[in-house]
Amino acid sequence: MPQTIAFFDRVDHALHDSSLQTALHRATTRFIGNRAGAIGALSDADRLRDQARAIRAHALAHLDELLPQLAANVETRGGHVCWASDGEEARRYIIELARARGVRSIVKSKSMASEEIHLNEALEEAGFEVVETDLGEYIIQLAGETPSHIIAPAIHKTREQVSELFQQHLGMPPTTEVPPMIRTARQALRQRFLQADMGISGVNFGVADSGAIVIVENEGNARLSTTVPRIHVAIMGIERIVARLADLGVMLQVLARSATGQKLSVYTSLISGPARPGEEDGPEEFHLILLDNGRSRILGGHYAESLLCIRCGACLNACPVYQAIGGHAYGGVYSGPIGAVLTPLLQPDLPDAYLLPQASSLCGACQEVCPVRIAIPDLLLRHRADAVKAGKFHPVEKAAIASYTLTMTHPAIYNAGGKAGRFFSRILARRGRFRRLPPPLHLWTKQRDFPALPPKSFREMWAERKKQRQSSS
Amino acid sequence: MSREQILANLRTSLNANRPWLQAEAERMPHEAPPFVLPAQDDVVGQFVAELAKLEGKAYRVASADEALAIIDRLIEETHATSVIGWDLDQIGLPGLPELLAARGITPAKADVRGEGRKARLQELEPIPICLSGAELAIAESGTLLLRHGPGKPRLASLLAPCHIAVIFRRQLVRGLGEALALLAQRYGDEIFGPTSNLTFITGPSRTADIEMTLSLGIHGPPQIHVIVVEG
Ligand code: SF4
């Protein structure tokens, strides 16, 4: 089973990459702290999250009405709408549009949906010049890599590595200071914007009652991508919708706080159609791609809850497994706990996608931080059960996950296991870096490289923790 | 064709899952709270403090003259001979046209539409100052809400490295919920009638993509100066 080896190798590779380990540690700790501070400061955080969940559930429950409403409102405002069943239809629409309009260069701001359908590769193959303009995405595009984190795609790169890339591609004089690198990137990318014929963006929310799309960002590259070129194409997964403009009063607050700990992101753009007559700037054309790619079916199955996700990234940072292995090891576009749920659904052609739901200790940290309270551990367990039922596992793997098969069918054991797992990860997190995965995931790592037993037994740690608690009270 | 197929799939799927989704939807009222942090008495002070936390600059001034003095100083500091701005009467600061005229500055129009788009963009690019007003400002997050449209171009808060915005005390609200409610009250269904774009701006453009080091101005303005006129 070569694919399986590939997956294990990615995990192993990640655990041995010391600069990745440092970066992951730095990023996830920072994000966790920022999020906790921002959520903690809210007058009623629990209520706001419950509201966010209710708003998203309402949107999904009425998706069959809200999508046509959104599309009709976009068209009323002079925009075009493309309903795309899959990536192929979306790619074809965009390529044909670009050809018909004589487009040469395209600027993109970060969009998970476009990564899901491998849009860049298709556009480049069709002869267009495509530039990712989010700084992190730009860095990894220069390096020819893929993002390692939803919110911070280039966290695995050190400043020295970035400096080298900029010297090589942008002719920057040697430096390891960050400000000159920022200035270099600003100048280089600014010219790309001014010369681009088309801007492609993602969508954080579609607002049905206003025919608007919402894009949140901190850099301003999405504003430039959607303002400067004469054509704007926005790609939206069909589930990313809210019914009313007023819903943003809840959604934007939980999104920014959960993602980066900000009260609001620096720029939140609400865009409805192309520039109106009398407006001095803005695009002449606006195209909204409504991408299904399996979502309409997922809505009917037992993974429907995953469609509530607003892609904030909080569950990634909170996950002890993600903290240890980073985004690349997951192999798909979506990483971390929610990626382990979504990738087998949205990118089922990835050969080892079915293994991703194993990449969790079921500690429950993801569900605890999720702004829309998705029961991610439950969804992971369902995947495991489905994969076993489908006969996907090799006998050796079966043995490794035998305990999970048991817990899947015995909720009481699962609960107990969840509690223990949560406790275990907290202890490891408190003790600093996670060098090994919690059991039974530690079976992934090659035993010759990693001690098979934790430095202290569970019992020892428990005793120590109890002592600490007593002395601090 | 795809439209019908997608909608048909959605309906089939919802036959199965609509009941529990609907039940989840009804667990909570959806009405956004007007604000989400403990209310402070001094909203202007709150706005100024929030923006400062984000490395933006906010000034509370008692009169139009004080506001003009700040703008004058920023023009001098940036050696600006031009600004990309809103129509001055949309900003509504008395004395602003005279100040700019005295400085020999004619605001550049961000009229990039039509044939000469790329050439016009290159002309605007070197201008050091963006000058705008705002529709509303949100105290608890230090946010400006710009409702763009004729005479209020988007580039006037985006292109140049220094963005100056002038707002008045009466435009301040506490929270995002309040701001959205006020918009709905003012414009109803026509929020997006004459304009294609609303933008919330909360501090200067920032990134932490290189080693999680906070850096300002990667794409949007690294400097934002908001002058709150209280008089
Ligand atoms: S599952 Fe929840 S926490 Fe994870 S990205 Fe989605 S919304 Fe955020």
XYZ file of C-alpha atoms in Angstrom, chain A residues 143-471:
329
model
C 8.811 28.346 -3.431
C 6.560 26.020 -5.442
C 4.904 24.593 -2.328
C 1.421 24.291 -0.845
C -0.085 26.112 2.169
C 0.558 24.652 5.614
C -2.120 26.543 7.540
C -5.488 28.107 6.604
C -4.730 31.440 8.206
C -0.939 31.451 7.999
C -0.032 29.512 4.850
C 3.719 30.077 5.063
C 4.379 29.566 8.751
C 6.785 26.771 7.925
C 9.185 29.219 6.243
C 11.902 30.972 8.222
C 12.796 34.589 7.486
C 16.098 33.433 6.001
C 14.251 31.198 3.571
C 11.891 34.024 2.626
C 14.809 36.384 2.155
C 16.483 33.937 -0.173
C 13.313 33.562 -2.255
C 12.956 37.340 -2.574
C 16.611 37.757 -3.504
C 16.288 35.096 -6.132
C 12.930 36.089 -7.640
C 12.575 39.795 -6.889
C 16.190 40.943 -6.865
C 16.055 42.079 -3.243
C 19.446 42.924 -1.681
C 20.456 40.398 1.006
C 18.825 41.021 4.398
C 17.250 39.086 7.242
C 15.166 42.049 8.426
C 11.435 41.696 7.910
C 10.533 45.344 6.996
C 12.602 45.464 3.787
C 11.105 42.128 2.766
C 7.625 43.569 3.282
C 8.505 46.639 1.200
C 9.921 44.473 -1.574
C 6.807 42.320 -1.685
C 4.528 45.352 -1.603
C 6.235 46.933 -4.601
C 6.433 43.747 -6.619
C 2.835 42.776 -5.979
C 1.500 46.303 -6.452
C 2.659 46.272 -10.055
C 0.997 42.893 -10.546
C -2.296 44.365 -9.354
C -2.077 47.427 -11.557
C -1.348 45.325 -14.634
C -3.843 42.533 -13.974
C -6.884 42.025 -16.161
C -8.780 39.764 -13.794
C -8.956 39.338 -10.025
C -10.069 36.065 -8.466
C -11.189 35.917 -4.846
C -12.798 33.499 -2.465
C -15.920 34.248 -0.443
C -16.318 34.095 3.331
C -20.076 34.534 3.230
C -22.668 35.027 0.545
C -25.521 37.208 1.806
C -28.751 36.042 0.209
C -31.019 38.998 0.978
C -28.552 41.574 -0.395
C -26.926 39.701 -3.254
C -23.571 40.486 -1.684
C -20.459 38.495 -0.984
C -18.273 39.113 2.045
C -14.490 38.845 2.026
C -12.451 39.257 5.200
C -8.713 39.786 5.205
C -5.932 41.704 6.914
C -3.552 42.627 4.133
C -5.660 44.492 1.588
C -4.805 42.146 -1.260
C -8.413 41.031 -1.548
C -9.528 44.662 -1.754
C -6.984 45.304 -4.499
C -7.852 42.079 -6.357
C -11.545 42.947 -6.344
C -11.166 46.673 -7.099
C -8.307 47.224 -9.500
C -8.674 44.687 -12.365
C -11.588 45.185 -14.733
C -13.047 41.729 -14.068
C -13.734 40.187 -10.662
C -14.471 36.476 -10.304
C -15.509 35.213 -6.868
C -15.602 31.506 -6.048
C -17.894 30.366 -3.291
C -18.693 26.921 -1.930
C -22.492 26.747 -2.059
C -22.746 26.212 1.697
C -21.009 29.471 2.620
C -24.178 31.489 2.839
C -26.141 33.492 5.387
C -29.743 34.558 4.932
C -29.565 38.205 5.940
C -27.127 41.095 6.031
C -27.959 41.458 9.725
C -26.531 37.963 10.367
C -23.079 39.413 9.775
C -23.424 41.188 13.111
C -22.866 37.777 14.673
C -20.795 35.939 12.067
C -18.048 38.513 11.500
C -17.470 38.848 15.222
C -16.991 35.133 15.863
C -14.980 34.628 12.683
C -12.360 37.286 13.416
C -12.025 36.331 17.063
C -11.770 32.607 16.377
C -9.344 32.977 13.495
C -6.802 35.465 14.800
C -8.178 36.924 18.015
C -9.024 40.220 16.332
C -12.250 42.063 17.115
C -12.773 42.464 13.403
C -10.402 41.663 10.573
C -8.644 44.717 9.118
C -10.717 44.721 5.954
C -14.189 43.319 5.539
C -15.497 43.953 2.036
C -19.148 43.536 1.083
C -19.416 43.365 -2.680
C -22.614 43.334 -4.665
C -22.199 43.106 -8.403
C -19.885 45.182 -10.628
C -19.261 48.935 -10.294
C -22.441 50.975 -10.770
C -22.749 53.794 -13.286
C -21.265 56.856 -11.643
C -18.805 54.915 -9.522
C -15.241 55.936 -10.354
C -13.570 52.622 -9.650
C -14.392 48.958 -9.142
C -14.637 46.202 -11.734
C -16.681 46.416 -14.916
C -17.712 42.771 -14.593
C -18.560 40.595 -11.638
C -18.910 36.807 -11.838
C -19.924 34.624 -8.940
C -19.119 30.908 -9.175
C -21.356 28.780 -6.959
C -19.321 25.631 -6.462
C -21.101 22.440 -5.448
C -18.381 19.785 -5.847
C -20.183 17.265 -3.670
C -21.636 19.637 -1.098
C -25.276 19.237 -2.119
C -24.972 15.515 -1.404
C -22.986 15.909 1.802
C -25.908 17.975 3.055
C -28.108 14.899 2.987
C -25.773 12.504 4.760
C -24.385 12.119 8.231
C -21.565 14.589 7.666
C -23.956 17.481 6.992
C -22.861 19.254 10.159
C -19.402 19.812 8.680
C -21.023 22.246 6.232
C -21.594 24.682 9.108
C -17.845 25.376 9.075
C -16.770 28.984 8.526
C -13.072 28.118 7.959
C -11.751 30.082 10.906
C -8.895 27.695 11.602
C -9.406 27.627 15.376
C -9.720 23.843 15.455
C -6.382 23.481 13.682
C -4.488 25.484 16.256
C -6.221 23.735 19.124
C -5.482 20.252 17.808
C -2.486 18.504 19.413
C -2.000 16.418 16.291
C -1.989 19.463 14.016
C 0.395 21.195 16.396
C 2.732 18.278 15.922
C 2.494 17.597 12.189
C 1.253 20.840 10.553
C -0.881 21.146 7.465
C 1.200 19.497 4.759
C 1.043 16.070 6.326
C -2.715 15.985 5.795
C -2.090 16.016 2.067
C -5.348 17.770 1.120
C -6.372 21.404 0.833
C -8.116 21.365 4.187
C -6.024 20.323 7.157
C -6.437 19.877 10.883
C -9.490 18.304 12.485
C -12.025 19.805 10.092
C -9.719 18.959 7.194
C -9.730 15.356 8.325
C -13.518 15.479 8.068
C -13.760 17.441 4.811
C -10.934 16.050 2.713
C -12.348 12.523 2.345
C -15.665 14.184 1.360
C -14.445 16.970 -0.936
C -11.281 15.404 -2.323
C -12.168 11.687 -2.284
C -9.714 11.037 -5.105
C -6.766 11.596 -2.774
C -5.532 8.041 -2.275
C -4.988 8.175 1.470
C -7.799 10.574 2.368
C -9.531 7.821 4.301
C -6.596 7.741 6.727
C -6.978 11.366 7.770
C -9.823 10.762 10.224
C -7.297 8.668 12.139
C -5.240 11.800 12.621
C -6.927 12.729 15.849
C -6.689 11.777 19.465
C -10.409 12.569 19.859
C -9.445 14.879 22.707
C -12.322 17.219 21.904
C -10.253 20.431 21.835
C -11.497 21.160 18.305
C -15.140 21.062 19.259
C -14.441 23.176 22.319
C -13.056 26.069 20.269
C -15.290 25.789 17.192
C -17.333 29.007 16.857
C -20.245 27.054 15.382
C -19.728 24.132 17.756
C -19.323 21.397 15.173
C -19.083 17.975 16.841
C -15.863 17.208 14.986
C -14.887 14.128 17.053
C -18.244 12.516 16.273
C -17.767 13.171 12.568
C -14.278 11.670 12.695
C -15.646 8.562 14.345
C -18.231 8.230 11.612
C -15.499 8.399 9.007
C -13.596 5.660 10.777
C -16.661 3.469 10.889
C -17.401 4.136 7.220
C -13.850 3.364 6.160
C -13.852 0.120 8.065
C -17.220 -0.803 6.580
C -15.899 -0.051 3.124
C -13.038 -2.448 3.805
C -10.392 0.214 3.276
C -8.007 -0.862 5.943
C -5.062 -3.166 5.672
C -4.978 -5.780 8.477
C -2.007 -4.047 10.140
C -3.800 -0.734 10.205
C -6.864 -2.493 11.477
C -4.966 -3.670 14.483
C -3.681 -0.159 15.096
C -7.148 1.252 15.190
C -8.904 -1.657 16.787
C -9.512 0.333 19.949
C -11.309 2.953 17.936
C -13.565 0.457 16.281
C -14.601 -0.533 19.740
C -15.203 3.019 20.871
C -17.237 3.741 17.779
C -19.806 1.243 18.834
C -19.613 1.942 22.566
C -20.371 5.543 23.408
C -19.483 5.112 27.075
C -15.976 3.992 26.213
C -15.671 6.775 23.690
C -16.578 9.335 26.298
C -14.111 7.972 28.758
C -11.442 7.796 26.057
C -12.201 11.336 24.990
C -11.763 12.651 28.474
C -8.521 10.813 28.957
C -7.243 11.938 25.576
C -8.075 15.532 26.302
C -6.323 15.349 29.606
C -3.332 13.709 28.057
C -2.937 16.309 25.326
C -3.275 19.141 27.781
C -0.487 17.751 29.872
C 1.746 17.334 26.883
C 0.902 20.800 25.667
C 1.692 22.224 29.079
C 5.002 20.483 29.120
C 5.964 22.274 25.934
C 6.287 20.873 22.469
C 4.473 17.757 21.406
C 7.260 15.505 20.238
C 5.165 12.466 19.756
C 1.570 11.872 18.930
C -0.783 10.682 21.616
C -1.523 6.958 21.584
C -2.551 5.120 19.535
C -1.421 7.611 16.915
C 2.138 7.240 18.071
C 2.070 4.001 16.094
C 2.419 6.168 13.019
C 5.820 7.335 13.949
C 8.642 4.988 13.260
C 9.450 3.364 16.519
C 13.159 3.243 15.937
C 13.174 7.036 15.937
C 10.846 7.628 18.790
C 10.768 6.050 22.196
C 7.755 3.825 22.402
C 6.746 5.001 25.835
C 6.039 8.497 27.063
C 8.738 9.962 29.319
C 6.378 9.639 32.229
C 3.503 7.318 32.668
C 0.014 8.658 32.717
C -0.150 7.844 36.412
C 3.014 9.793 37.191
C 1.761 12.812 35.305
C -1.546 12.612 37.034
C 0.130 12.580 40.436
C 2.321 15.504 39.471
C -0.600 17.516 38.217
C -2.548 16.868 41.384
C 0.373 18.071 43.454
C 0.651 21.221 41.363
C -2.999 21.915 41.780
C -2.836 21.529 45.532
C 0.180 23.769 45.854
